Amino acid sequence: MQYTAPLRDMKFVMHELLDSQAHYARLPAYAELDADTVNSYLEAAADYAQSVIAPLNRTGDIEGCTFDNGNVYTPSGFKEAYETYCELGFPAIAAEPEYGGMGLPTSLSSAVSEMMGTANWSFAMYPGLSHGAIATIEHHGTDEQKATYLEKLNTGIWSGTMCLTEAHAGSDLGIIKTRAVPNDDGSYAITGQKIFISAGEHDLTENIIHIVLARLPDAPAGTKGISLFIVPKFLVNADGSIGARNGVVCGSIEHKMGIKASATCVMNFDGATGYLIGPKNRGLNCMFTFMNVARIGTAIQGLSAAEFAFQGSLAYAKDRTAMRSISGVKDKGKPADRIIHHPAVRNMVLTSKAFAEGGRALVYYLSQYADIVAKGGDADGVDVKFADDMLSLLTPIAKAFLTETGYESANHGVQVYGGHGFISEWGMEQNVRDTRIACLYEGTTEIQSLDLLGRKVLGSQGRMLANFTKIIHKFCKEHEENDELGQFIRPLAKLNKQWGDITARIGLQGTQNPDAIGAAAVDYLYFSGYVTLAYLWARMAVVAKSKLSDFDANLDSDKSLHGDYGFYDAKVKTAQFYFTKLLPRTAVHVARINSGEECLMAMDIEQFAY
């Protein structure tokens, strides 16, 4: 499949739905950023993604990475593509100018990341992992650490990783064993093994900066005894040049289901020199700076998978002929009708379209809150705390819901192609394999569900959720008198109220039996995701209907021949599909939530084997 960046829809979401111009005007750091400048970056990124890294997607999957005595080599073309990526300045888009960056907003870099990820997710992971390392050093590093690492990380000369997971400790970081022993010079000797380290070793950059969780000798047990360290592959001399090789080596690379062109490494630390970042025994707190960035990035992977599936399945469905439409011949002169005429095929293509475009709206909406958290402190009348709370609430929804719906869309892509979808050269089966990991890493869907319901919603006594449901309520009240919008507003208002009611009921049950929270969490997250996308689809429908009204008033020629008219009309029809065919899934999740935990917990462990 040849990827084409969906620039028209990206610009619609940024400029028309989310009014990026007004958003940037509120933040002094971005006040001079106008739509033309934003569009120029989007168009440059689109050209690069389409022409440079998209052609490497399948060859990278075929070749994969190779491992030789501690060294990892990326597939053909990756090194040259990465050099071009850096020359074009893409790594530095959202980085601070003080440290070699362009100082542009996260909301713009997220759009660029979407294009890179859809074109070639394995490639996008190499620079993508650096963002979390950069954010961690920016927020928690000393001035010396910032001066040493940030500029070269921001410009892509060096790359960064996060080294958290150990073989015996997946998401349970409280039981990690990696040790950090103080050295006389103030550094630490880091010893231990980390697994599943994306981009832990490769040949794209001259140095790799690892952010590593480890325990000090006198650390308390559990999560309260974890510290965070900077461990470079090569030590850095006082003048910033590359020094001696550090005691960190790649032991092997994983043989994986997908993302084969992205090196997933076992990293061995043998007395490696590391530097404490942030307070002792507070590494887990510092790490969440890294993890929140990574989780937004993973949400983008879900969006990218849905977009890739939509583009591929649409192109195939508009070309492939099979059988006649049950409502009569559609393609006269052909021996059969194109499969896009069959309702079952349309259902799959529209599902991918609805999840891709709804997911794009959610990621960009979320990214605007990230802009405010980053730069809102200098703005008048901007509530940074509110934005931070919204970011905290929406991040697990975006990460889990978009990766699950992205994976669903990827499977629809295979199904639309039929037998051809199972064949490698079409790209649909690779999309399934590449996407499956997104539901797992940076916290599985199940962990994100507990984070959403337990930590964010119930943990804040419902305050974080109320922040968002009030926004939805206000939107619904604003449009409740518009009969034409009733098909969107009425079900959204009902579900918004139900969201609060369900939350209160789960909270009450949880006080009597904590397992009730665990039993409800995943369905609660799905319910939350569908309602969140419903809000954004309703907003998109409002904007599109307004534009269509302008056409009706001012356009004398055949509206169907006007590209923009068709775009807005399709937007409304996709919103109708979402509300009619996808949003009713919430009823199933409510029924599952209401069923409680008893049937899950009734069986003794020994009985599972019968």
mmCIF file of C-alpha atoms in Angstrom, residues 50-404:
data_model
loop_
_atom_site.group_PDB
_atom_site.id
_atom_site.type_symbol
_atom_site.label_atom_id
_atom_site.label_comp_id
_atom_site.label_asym_id
_atom_site.label_seq_id
_atom_site.Cartn_x
_atom_site.Cartn_y
_atom_site.Cartn_z
ATOM 1 C CA GLN A 50 5.375 9.515 1.758
ATOM 2 C CA SER A 51 8.544 9.570 -0.319
ATOM 3 C CA VAL A 52 11.321 8.523 2.080
ATOM 4 C CA ILE A 53 10.134 6.218 4.873
ATOM 5 C CA ALA A 54 6.890 4.739 3.527
ATOM 6 C CA PRO A 55 8.818 2.824 0.825
ATOM 7 C CA LEU A 56 10.999 1.327 3.591
ATOM 8 C CA ASN A 57 8.064 -0.045 5.562
ATOM 9 C CA ARG A 58 7.780 -3.441 3.886
ATOM 10 C CA THR A 59 11.508 -3.921 3.220
ATOM 11 C CA GLY A 60 12.184 -3.130 6.869
ATOM 12 C CA ASP A 61 9.685 -5.800 7.887
ATOM 13 C CA ILE A 62 11.312 -8.350 5.572
ATOM 14 C CA GLU A 63 14.912 -7.624 6.615
ATOM 15 C CA GLY A 64 14.359 -6.762 10.262
ATOM 16 C CA CYS A 65 17.278 -5.754 12.453
ATOM 17 C CA THR A 66 20.415 -7.883 12.688
ATOM 18 C CA PHE A 67 22.502 -8.573 15.782
ATOM 19 C CA ASP A 68 26.239 -9.265 15.828
ATOM 20 C CA ASN A 69 28.307 -9.440 19.011
ATOM 21 C CA GLY A 70 26.539 -6.636 20.828
ATOM 22 C CA ASN A 71 25.956 -4.481 17.752
ATOM 23 C CA VAL A 72 22.578 -3.927 16.097
ATOM 24 C CA TYR A 73 22.180 -2.953 12.449
ATOM 25 C CA THR A 74 18.961 -1.451 11.103
ATOM 26 C CA PRO A 75 17.478 -2.484 7.721
ATOM 27 C CA SER A 76 18.628 -1.097 4.386
ATOM 28 C CA GLY A 77 17.823 2.565 3.901
ATOM 29 C CA PHE A 78 17.067 3.354 7.550
ATOM 30 C CA LYS A 79 20.369 5.074 8.286
ATOM 31 C CA GLU A 80 20.118 7.339 5.248
ATOM 32 C CA ALA A 81 16.450 8.084 5.980
ATOM 33 C CA TYR A 82 17.338 9.002 9.564
ATOM 34 C CA GLU A 83 20.057 11.382 8.399
ATOM 35 C CA THR A 84 17.529 13.110 6.161
ATOM 36 C CA TYR A 85 15.032 13.201 9.028
ATOM 37 C CA CYS A 86 17.557 15.070 11.154
ATOM 38 C CA GLU A 87 18.653 17.374 8.330
ATOM 39 C CA LEU A 88 15.026 18.459 7.891
ATOM 40 C CA GLY A 89 14.858 19.329 11.581
ATOM 41 C CA PHE A 90 12.022 16.987 12.529
ATOM 42 C CA PRO A 91 13.553 15.773 15.830
ATOM 43 C CA ALA A 92 13.763 19.355 17.108
ATOM 44 C CA ILE A 93 10.236 20.581 16.293
ATOM 45 C CA ALA A 94 8.909 20.768 19.856
ATOM 46 C CA ALA A 95 12.264 21.065 21.632
ATOM 47 C CA GLU A 96 13.333 24.166 23.548
ATOM 48 C CA PRO A 97 15.327 26.697 21.470
ATOM 49 C CA GLU A 98 17.811 26.984 24.356
ATOM 50 C CA TYR A 99 18.842 23.425 23.583
ATOM 51 C CA GLY A 100 18.770 23.326 19.795
ATOM 52 C CA GLY A 101 15.029 23.067 19.274
ATOM 53 C CA MET A 102 12.480 25.007 17.239
ATOM 54 C CA GLY A 103 10.211 25.717 20.202
ATOM 55 C CA LEU A 104 7.040 24.652 18.380
ATOM 56 C CA PRO A 105 4.032 23.121 20.180
ATOM 57 C CA THR A 106 3.390 19.480 21.008
ATOM 58 C CA SER A 107 0.133 19.694 19.058
ATOM 59 C CA LEU A 108 2.131 20.272 15.874
ATOM 60 C CA SER A 109 4.734 17.619 16.624
ATOM 61 C CA SER A 110 1.930 15.109 17.306
ATOM 62 C CA ALA A 111 0.564 15.679 13.814
ATOM 63 C CA VAL A 112 4.032 15.163 12.356
ATOM 64 C CA SER A 113 4.432 12.004 14.450
ATOM 65 C CA GLU A 114 1.162 10.660 13.104
ATOM 66 C CA MET A 115 2.427 10.857 9.535
ATOM 67 C CA MET A 116 5.767 9.274 10.401
ATOM 68 C CA GLY A 117 4.045 6.492 12.326
ATOM 69 C CA THR A 118 1.504 5.657 9.632
ATOM 70 C CA ALA A 119 4.180 5.648 6.951
ATOM 71 C CA ASN A 120 6.582 3.418 8.890
ATOM 72 C CA TRP A 121 5.991 2.738 12.586
ATOM 73 C CA SER A 122 9.230 0.814 13.101
ATOM 74 C CA PHE A 123 11.247 3.755 11.811
ATOM 75 C CA ALA A 124 9.239 6.285 13.805
ATOM 76 C CA MET A 125 10.068 4.498 17.047
ATOM 77 C CA TYR A 126 13.773 5.401 16.873
ATOM 78 C CA PRO A 127 13.354 9.184 17.174
ATOM 79 C CA GLY A 128 10.092 8.734 19.087
ATOM 80 C CA LEU A 129 11.756 7.083 22.076
ATOM 81 C CA SER A 130 14.055 10.079 22.449
ATOM 82 C CA HIS A 131 11.141 12.376 23.281
ATOM 83 C CA GLY A 132 10.570 10.759 26.645
ATOM 84 C CA ALA A 133 14.262 10.908 27.556
ATOM 85 C CA ILE A 134 14.310 14.565 26.591
ATOM 86 C CA ALA A 135 11.219 15.344 28.658
ATOM 87 C CA THR A 136 12.684 13.569 31.684
ATOM 88 C CA ILE A 137 15.959 15.462 31.522
ATOM 89 C CA GLU A 138 14.161 18.764 30.894
ATOM 90 C CA HIS A 139 11.916 18.325 33.923
ATOM 91 C CA HIS A 140 14.237 16.629 36.390
ATOM 92 C CA GLY A 141 17.828 17.052 35.221
ATOM 93 C CA THR A 142 20.437 19.406 36.631
ATOM 94 C CA ASP A 143 21.673 22.350 34.566
ATOM 95 C CA GLU A 144 24.823 20.379 33.843
ATOM 96 C CA GLN A 145 22.834 17.355 32.662
ATOM 97 C CA LYS A 146 20.690 19.542 30.429
ATOM 98 C CA ALA A 147 23.779 21.176 28.927
ATOM 99 C CA THR A 148 25.441 17.799 28.367
ATOM 100 C CA TYR A 149 22.596 15.879 26.742
ATOM 101 C CA LEU A 150 19.684 17.950 25.521
ATOM 102 C CA GLU A 151 20.969 19.659 22.390
ATOM 103 C CA LYS A 152 22.331 16.473 20.850
ATOM 104 C CA LEU A 153 19.189 14.562 21.786
ATOM 105 C CA ASN A 154 16.972 17.317 20.392
ATOM 106 C CA THR A 155 18.798 17.472 17.078
ATOM 107 C CA GLY A 156 18.892 13.699 16.685
ATOM 108 C CA ILE A 157 22.666 13.367 16.846
ATOM 109 C CA TRP A 158 22.078 11.173 19.889
ATOM 110 C CA SER A 159 18.995 9.112 20.729
ATOM 111 C CA GLY A 160 17.388 8.100 24.022
ATOM 112 C CA THR A 161 15.677 5.101 25.578
ATOM 113 C CA MET A 162 13.746 4.113 28.675
ATOM 114 C CA CYS A 163 15.099 1.064 30.517
ATOM 115 C CA LEU A 164 12.440 -0.058 32.970
ATOM 116 C CA THR A 165 11.346 -3.655 32.435
ATOM 117 C CA GLU A 166 13.145 -6.703 33.826
ATOM 118 C CA ALA A 167 12.518 -10.362 33.027
ATOM 119 C CA HIS A 168 10.821 -11.077 36.361
ATOM 120 C CA ALA A 169 9.083 -7.696 36.581
ATOM 121 C CA GLY A 170 6.926 -6.505 33.723
ATOM 122 C CA SER A 171 4.695 -3.630 34.759
ATOM 123 C CA ASP A 172 5.353 -4.329 38.460
ATOM 124 C CA LEU A 173 8.339 -2.010 38.752
ATOM 125 C CA GLY A 174 8.353 -2.253 42.530
ATOM 126 C CA ILE A 175 10.233 -5.563 42.314
ATOM 127 C CA ILE A 176 13.052 -4.593 39.947
ATOM 128 C CA LYS A 177 16.555 -5.780 40.954
ATOM 129 C CA THR A 178 18.932 -3.533 38.986
ATOM 130 C CA ARG A 179 21.406 -1.997 41.484
ATOM 131 C CA ALA A 180 23.047 1.421 41.672
ATOM 132 C CA VAL A 181 26.126 1.622 43.917
ATOM 133 C CA PRO A 182 27.649 5.063 44.661
ATOM 134 C CA ASN A 183 31.090 5.825 43.229
ATOM 135 C CA ASP A 184 33.574 8.163 44.870
ATOM 136 C CA ASP A 185 33.130 10.796 42.148
ATOM 137 C CA GLY A 186 29.379 11.171 42.703
ATOM 138 C CA SER A 187 28.377 8.852 39.879
ATOM 139 C CA TYR A 188 26.890 5.385 40.342
ATOM 140 C CA ALA A 189 27.784 1.893 39.143
ATOM 141 C CA ILE A 190 24.672 0.411 37.520
ATOM 142 C CA THR A 191 24.396 -3.383 37.363
ATOM 143 C CA GLY A 192 21.476 -5.439 36.117
ATOM 144 C CA GLN A 193 19.577 -6.528 33.042
ATOM 145 C CA LYS A 194 16.674 -4.830 31.275
ATOM 146 C CA ILE A 195 14.491 -6.413 28.608
ATOM 147 C CA PHE A 196 12.123 -5.166 25.894
ATOM 148 C CA ILE A 197 14.202 -1.998 25.403
ATOM 149 C CA SER A 198 13.076 -0.382 22.153
ATOM 150 C CA ALA A 199 15.985 1.200 20.250
ATOM 151 C CA GLY A 200 18.348 0.089 23.022
ATOM 152 C CA GLU A 201 21.068 -0.450 20.444
ATOM 153 C CA HIS A 202 21.252 0.553 16.764
ATOM 154 C CA ASP A 203 23.479 2.168 14.138
ATOM 155 C CA LEU A 204 21.550 5.407 13.537
ATOM 156 C CA THR A 205 23.211 7.706 16.089
ATOM 157 C CA GLU A 206 26.690 8.083 17.545
ATOM 158 C CA ASN A 207 25.477 7.789 21.148
ATOM 159 C CA ILE A 208 22.443 6.395 22.972
ATOM 160 C CA ILE A 209 21.326 7.890 26.280
ATOM 161 C CA HIS A 210 19.552 5.358 28.492
ATOM 162 C CA ILE A 211 17.182 6.433 31.252
ATOM 163 C CA VAL A 212 17.401 3.573 33.778
ATOM 164 C CA LEU A 213 15.449 2.610 36.888
ATOM 165 C CA ALA A 214 17.607 1.076 39.633
ATOM 166 C CA ARG A 215 17.826 0.648 43.416
ATOM 167 C CA LEU A 216 20.316 2.262 45.751
ATOM 168 C CA PRO A 217 21.882 -0.008 48.423
ATOM 169 C CA ASP A 218 19.829 1.509 51.247
ATOM 170 C CA ALA A 219 16.606 1.913 49.276
ATOM 171 C CA PRO A 220 13.315 0.881 50.892
ATOM 172 C CA ALA A 221 11.413 -2.004 49.333
ATOM 173 C CA GLY A 222 8.774 -1.510 46.686
ATOM 174 C CA THR A 223 8.087 1.457 44.455
ATOM 175 C CA LYS A 224 9.286 3.926 47.095
ATOM 176 C CA GLY A 225 12.847 2.653 46.699
ATOM 177 C CA ILE A 226 13.444 3.251 43.004
ATOM 178 C CA SER A 227 15.801 5.900 41.636
ATOM 179 C CA LEU A 228 16.351 7.123 38.080
ATOM 180 C CA PHE A 229 19.714 7.365 36.303
ATOM 181 C CA ILE A 230 21.190 8.628 33.060
ATOM 182 C CA VAL A 231 23.457 5.955 31.581
ATOM 183 C CA PRO A 232 25.068 6.867 28.223
ATOM 184 C CA LYS A 233 26.326 4.214 25.815
ATOM 185 C CA PHE A 234 29.496 6.280 25.504
ATOM 186 C CA LEU A 235 30.621 8.516 28.323
ATOM 187 C CA VAL A 236 30.688 12.203 27.476
ATOM 188 C CA ASN A 237 33.846 14.260 27.897
ATOM 189 C CA ALA A 238 33.848 17.662 29.565
ATOM 190 C CA ASP A 239 33.931 19.367 26.156
ATOM 191 C CA GLY A 240 30.858 17.405 25.008
ATOM 192 C CA SER A 241 32.769 14.996 22.795
ATOM 193 C CA ILE A 242 32.342 11.219 22.835
ATOM 194 C CA GLY A 243 34.479 9.467 25.445
ATOM 195 C CA ALA A 244 35.058 5.883 26.511
ATOM 196 C CA ARG A 245 32.573 3.069 25.964
ATOM 197 C CA ASN A 246 30.383 2.593 29.037
ATOM 198 C CA GLY A 247 29.577 -0.755 30.645
ATOM 199 C CA VAL A 248 26.231 -1.219 28.922
ATOM 200 C CA VAL A 249 25.926 -3.737 26.096
ATOM 201 C CA CYS A 250 23.086 -5.240 24.083
ATOM 202 C CA GLY A 251 22.912 -8.954 24.894
ATOM 203 C CA SER A 252 20.448 -9.871 22.149
ATOM 204 C CA ILE A 253 17.463 -8.621 20.182
ATOM 205 C CA GLU A 254 13.992 -10.103 20.399
ATOM 206 C CA HIS A 255 12.383 -12.158 17.625
ATOM 207 C CA LYS A 256 8.979 -10.554 17.406
ATOM 208 C CA MET A 257 5.520 -10.748 15.927
ATOM 209 C CA GLY A 258 5.831 -7.284 14.387
ATOM 210 C CA ILE A 259 7.729 -3.962 14.291
ATOM 211 C CA LYS A 260 10.678 -6.073 13.163
ATOM 212 C CA ALA A 261 12.660 -3.097 11.891
ATOM 213 C CA SER A 262 12.624 -1.596 15.386
ATOM 214 C CA ALA A 263 15.300 -3.165 17.580
ATOM 215 C CA THR A 264 13.853 -4.534 20.827
ATOM 216 C CA CYS A 265 16.868 -5.277 22.991
ATOM 217 C CA VAL A 266 18.053 -7.093 26.072
ATOM 218 C CA MET A 267 20.423 -4.588 27.723
ATOM 219 C CA ASN A 268 23.117 -5.717 30.161
ATOM 220 C CA PHE A 269 24.497 -3.158 32.611
ATOM 221 C CA ASP A 270 27.763 -4.310 34.180
ATOM 222 C CA GLY A 271 28.993 -1.622 36.535
ATOM 223 C CA ALA A 272 27.990 0.998 33.959
ATOM 224 C CA THR A 273 28.544 4.600 34.968
ATOM 225 C CA GLY A 274 25.251 6.322 35.662
ATOM 226 C CA TYR A 275 24.204 9.714 36.949
ATOM 227 C CA LEU A 276 21.294 10.250 39.314
ATOM 228 C CA ILE A 277 18.487 12.293 37.822
ATOM 229 C CA GLY A 278 15.933 13.708 40.219
ATOM 230 C CA PRO A 279 15.767 12.908 43.958
ATOM 231 C CA LYS A 280 16.903 9.583 45.377
ATOM 232 C CA ASN A 281 14.134 6.989 45.681
ATOM 233 C CA ARG A 282 11.786 9.165 43.635
ATOM 234 C CA GLY A 283 12.568 7.606 40.272
ATOM 235 C CA LEU A 284 9.076 6.318 39.686
ATOM 236 C CA ASN A 285 7.656 9.830 40.055
ATOM 237 C CA CYS A 286 10.226 11.188 37.615
ATOM 238 C CA MET A 287 9.588 8.295 35.254
ATOM 239 C CA PHE A 288 5.970 9.271 34.759
ATOM 240 C CA THR A 289 7.175 12.344 32.866
ATOM 241 C CA PHE A 290 8.664 9.842 30.453
ATOM 242 C CA MET A 291 5.709 7.465 30.520
ATOM 243 C CA ASN A 292 3.043 10.089 29.809
ATOM 244 C CA VAL A 293 4.977 11.177 26.702
ATOM 245 C CA ALA A 294 5.351 7.534 25.661
ATOM 246 C CA ARG A 295 1.646 6.813 26.198
ATOM 247 C CA ILE A 296 0.591 9.692 23.959
ATOM 248 C CA GLY A 297 3.018 8.340 21.381
ATOM 249 C CA THR A 298 1.426 4.913 21.658
ATOM 250 C CA ALA A 299 -2.027 6.442 21.208
ATOM 251 C CA ILE A 300 -0.689 7.854 17.945
ATOM 252 C CA GLN A 301 0.272 4.325 16.924
ATOM 253 C CA GLY A 302 -3.358 3.267 17.334
ATOM 254 C CA LEU A 303 -4.481 6.214 15.215
ATOM 255 C CA SER A 304 -1.821 5.370 12.614
ATOM 256 C CA ALA A 305 -2.943 1.744 12.413
ATOM 257 C CA ALA A 306 -6.544 2.770 11.810
ATOM 258 C CA GLU A 307 -5.503 5.279 9.132
ATOM 259 C CA PHE A 308 -3.277 2.723 7.395
ATOM 260 C CA ALA A 309 -6.078 0.147 7.435
ATOM 261 C CA PHE A 310 -8.600 2.674 6.142
ATOM 262 C CA GLN A 311 -6.438 3.835 3.255
ATOM 263 C CA GLY A 312 -5.500 0.320 2.209
ATOM 264 C CA SER A 313 -8.965 -1.194 2.499
ATOM 265 C CA LEU A 314 -10.649 1.723 0.738
ATOM 266 C CA ALA A 315 -8.292 1.554 -2.243
ATOM 267 C CA TYR A 316 -8.799 -2.189 -2.553
ATOM 268 C CA ALA A 317 -12.578 -2.075 -2.091
ATOM 269 C CA LYS A 318 -12.906 0.556 -4.829
ATOM 270 C CA ASP A 319 -10.964 -1.663 -7.243
ATOM 271 C CA ARG A 320 -11.792 -5.284 -6.421
ATOM 272 C CA THR A 321 -14.860 -6.796 -8.084
ATOM 273 C CA ALA A 322 -16.810 -9.699 -6.608
ATOM 274 C CA MET A 323 -20.472 -10.682 -7.066
ATOM 275 C CA ARG A 324 -23.342 -8.368 -7.801
ATOM 276 C CA SER A 325 -24.810 -5.990 -5.246
ATOM 277 C CA ILE A 326 -27.917 -7.454 -3.660
ATOM 278 C CA SER A 327 -29.786 -4.250 -4.538
ATOM 279 C CA GLY A 328 -28.976 -4.455 -8.250
ATOM 280 C CA VAL A 329 -26.122 -3.950 -10.696
ATOM 281 C CA LYS A 330 -23.893 -1.038 -9.762
ATOM 282 C CA ASP A 331 -20.942 -1.308 -12.156
ATOM 283 C CA LYS A 332 -22.420 -1.826 -15.591
ATOM 284 C CA GLY A 333 -20.016 -3.222 -18.131
ATOM 285 C CA LYS A 334 -18.129 -5.195 -15.478
ATOM 286 C CA PRO A 335 -18.671 -8.900 -14.790
ATOM 287 C CA ALA A 336 -19.242 -8.097 -11.099
ATOM 288 C CA ASP A 337 -19.611 -5.071 -8.859
ATOM 289 C CA ARG A 338 -16.802 -3.552 -6.865
ATOM 290 C CA ILE A 339 -16.919 -4.730 -3.280
ATOM 291 C CA ILE A 340 -17.280 -1.167 -1.960
ATOM 292 C CA HIS A 341 -20.956 -1.520 -2.942
ATOM 293 C CA HIS A 342 -21.525 -4.381 -0.480
ATOM 294 C CA PRO A 343 -22.876 -3.210 2.925
ATOM 295 C CA ALA A 344 -20.663 -5.618 4.896
ATOM 296 C CA VAL A 345 -17.530 -4.224 3.261
ATOM 297 C CA ARG A 346 -18.684 -0.650 3.736
ATOM 298 C CA ASN A 347 -19.208 -1.398 7.417
ATOM 299 C CA MET A 348 -15.566 -2.421 7.823
ATOM 300 C CA VAL A 349 -14.173 0.477 5.794
ATOM 301 C CA LEU A 350 -16.359 3.012 7.602
ATOM 302 C CA THR A 351 -15.408 1.570 10.983
ATOM 303 C CA SER A 352 -11.733 2.143 10.199
ATOM 304 C CA LYS A 353 -12.499 5.625 8.869
ATOM 305 C CA ALA A 354 -14.520 6.556 11.954
ATOM 306 C CA PHE A 355 -11.819 5.321 14.331
ATOM 307 C CA ALA A 356 -9.010 6.978 12.343
ATOM 308 C CA GLU A 357 -10.672 10.389 12.085
ATOM 309 C CA GLY A 358 -12.101 10.235 15.606
ATOM 310 C CA GLY A 359 -8.728 9.116 16.924
ATOM 311 C CA ARG A 360 -7.027 11.997 15.153
ATOM 312 C CA ALA A 361 -9.399 14.437 16.820
ATOM 313 C CA LEU A 362 -8.694 12.892 20.238
ATOM 314 C CA VAL A 363 -4.892 12.929 19.858
ATOM 315 C CA TYR A 364 -4.864 16.537 18.650
ATOM 316 C CA TYR A 365 -7.334 17.575 21.363
ATOM 317 C CA LEU A 366 -5.156 15.897 23.980
ATOM 318 C CA SER A 367 -2.049 17.536 22.532
ATOM 319 C CA GLN A 368 -3.512 21.000 22.959
ATOM 320 C CA TYR A 369 -3.785 20.332 26.689
ATOM 321 C CA ALA A 370 -0.133 19.250 26.558
ATOM 322 C CA ASP A 371 0.688 22.634 24.991
ATOM 323 C CA ILE A 372 -1.031 24.405 27.875
ATOM 324 C CA VAL A 373 0.751 22.319 30.500
ATOM 325 C CA ALA A 374 4.082 23.070 28.835
ATOM 326 C CA LYS A 375 3.658 26.797 28.202
ATOM 327 C CA GLY A 376 0.475 27.980 29.886
ATOM 328 C CA GLY A 377 2.275 29.253 32.979
ATOM 329 C CA ASP A 378 3.241 32.412 31.121
ATOM 330 C CA ALA A 379 -0.284 33.104 29.842
ATOM 331 C CA ASP A 380 -3.017 35.210 31.381
ATOM 332 C CA GLY A 381 -6.265 33.455 32.206
ATOM 333 C CA VAL A 382 -5.001 29.978 31.322
ATOM 334 C CA ASP A 383 -5.723 27.274 33.904
ATOM 335 C CA VAL A 384 -2.680 25.013 33.772
ATOM 336 C CA LYS A 385 -3.922 22.812 36.606
ATOM 337 C CA PHE A 386 -7.164 22.147 34.743
ATOM 338 C CA ALA A 387 -5.215 21.288 31.593
ATOM 339 C CA ASP A 388 -2.956 18.941 33.558
ATOM 340 C CA ASP A 389 -5.978 17.186 35.044
ATOM 341 C CA MET A 390 -7.543 16.802 31.601
ATOM 342 C CA LEU A 391 -4.276 15.397 30.278
ATOM 343 C CA SER A 392 -4.170 12.920 33.176
ATOM 344 C CA LEU A 393 -7.740 11.778 32.542
ATOM 345 C CA LEU A 394 -7.567 11.524 28.761
ATOM 346 C CA THR A 395 -4.124 9.923 28.387
ATOM 347 C CA PRO A 396 -5.143 6.400 29.506
ATOM 348 C CA ILE A 397 -8.319 6.650 27.402
ATOM 349 C CA ALA A 398 -6.341 7.681 24.333
ATOM 350 C CA LYS A 399 -3.588 5.121 24.881
ATOM 351 C CA ALA A 400 -5.830 2.120 25.466
ATOM 352 C CA PHE A 401 -8.934 2.911 23.420
ATOM 353 C CA LEU A 402 -7.097 4.078 20.314
ATOM 354 C CA THR A 403 -4.722 1.131 20.298
ATOM 355 C CA GLU A 404 -7.582 -1.330 20.699
#
